[in-house]
XYZ file of C-alpha atoms in Angstrom:
64
model
C 0.000 0.000 0.000
C 1.255 3.438 -0.889
C 1.817 6.000 1.877
C -0.533 8.970 1.739
C 0.842 12.514 1.803
C -1.274 14.289 4.425
C -1.762 18.056 4.264
C -3.088 20.280 7.034
C -5.982 22.605 6.282
C -4.929 26.230 5.872
C -7.891 27.164 8.111
C -6.328 25.285 11.041
C -3.611 27.896 11.591
C -1.350 26.989 14.512
C -4.072 25.031 16.267
C -3.404 21.452 17.308
C -6.986 20.518 16.367
C -6.596 20.242 12.579
C -8.265 18.692 9.577
C -5.870 16.756 7.313
C -6.530 15.665 3.733
C -4.706 13.313 1.382
C -5.436 12.247 -2.185
C -4.710 8.747 -3.429
C -3.433 8.103 -6.972
C -6.970 7.000 -7.938
C -8.396 10.410 -6.936
C -10.040 9.230 -3.732
C -9.824 11.773 -0.912
C -8.994 10.796 2.662
C -9.840 13.069 5.594
C -8.828 12.816 9.227
C -8.798 14.937 12.350
C -5.348 15.405 13.887
C -6.455 14.316 17.372
C -7.670 10.956 15.984
C -5.414 10.162 12.994
C -6.412 6.492 12.953
C -9.995 7.453 12.024
C -10.096 8.224 8.302
C -13.073 9.221 6.154
C -12.875 8.395 2.459
C -14.803 10.249 -0.245
C -14.653 11.560 -3.789
C -13.915 15.151 -4.813
C -17.496 15.589 -6.066
C -19.039 14.395 -2.808
C -16.733 16.550 -0.695
C -17.561 19.553 -2.863
C -21.292 18.859 -2.420
C -20.853 18.648 1.370
C -18.925 21.922 1.527
C -21.438 23.648 -0.735
C -24.318 22.400 1.423
C -22.636 23.614 4.602
C -22.028 27.035 3.082
C -25.602 27.291 1.796
C -27.141 26.172 5.117
C -24.801 27.217 7.956
C -25.606 25.948 11.418
C -26.478 28.591 13.972
C -25.409 28.719 17.598
C -29.068 28.771 18.726
C -29.905 25.287 17.451
């Protein structure tokens, strides 16, 4: 198995609580949270884009 090259989100800044992403040669995206690196979510670019778009279109409010 090929080693993934993990990159930290630019939105994480200097925080220790970071989102990491890696792309496999097949185009599959792998996401993990730095505090739990053994837990990895796998998705496609299209599905991740749809999730991000949905979150931007319908932001959660603090009052919910």
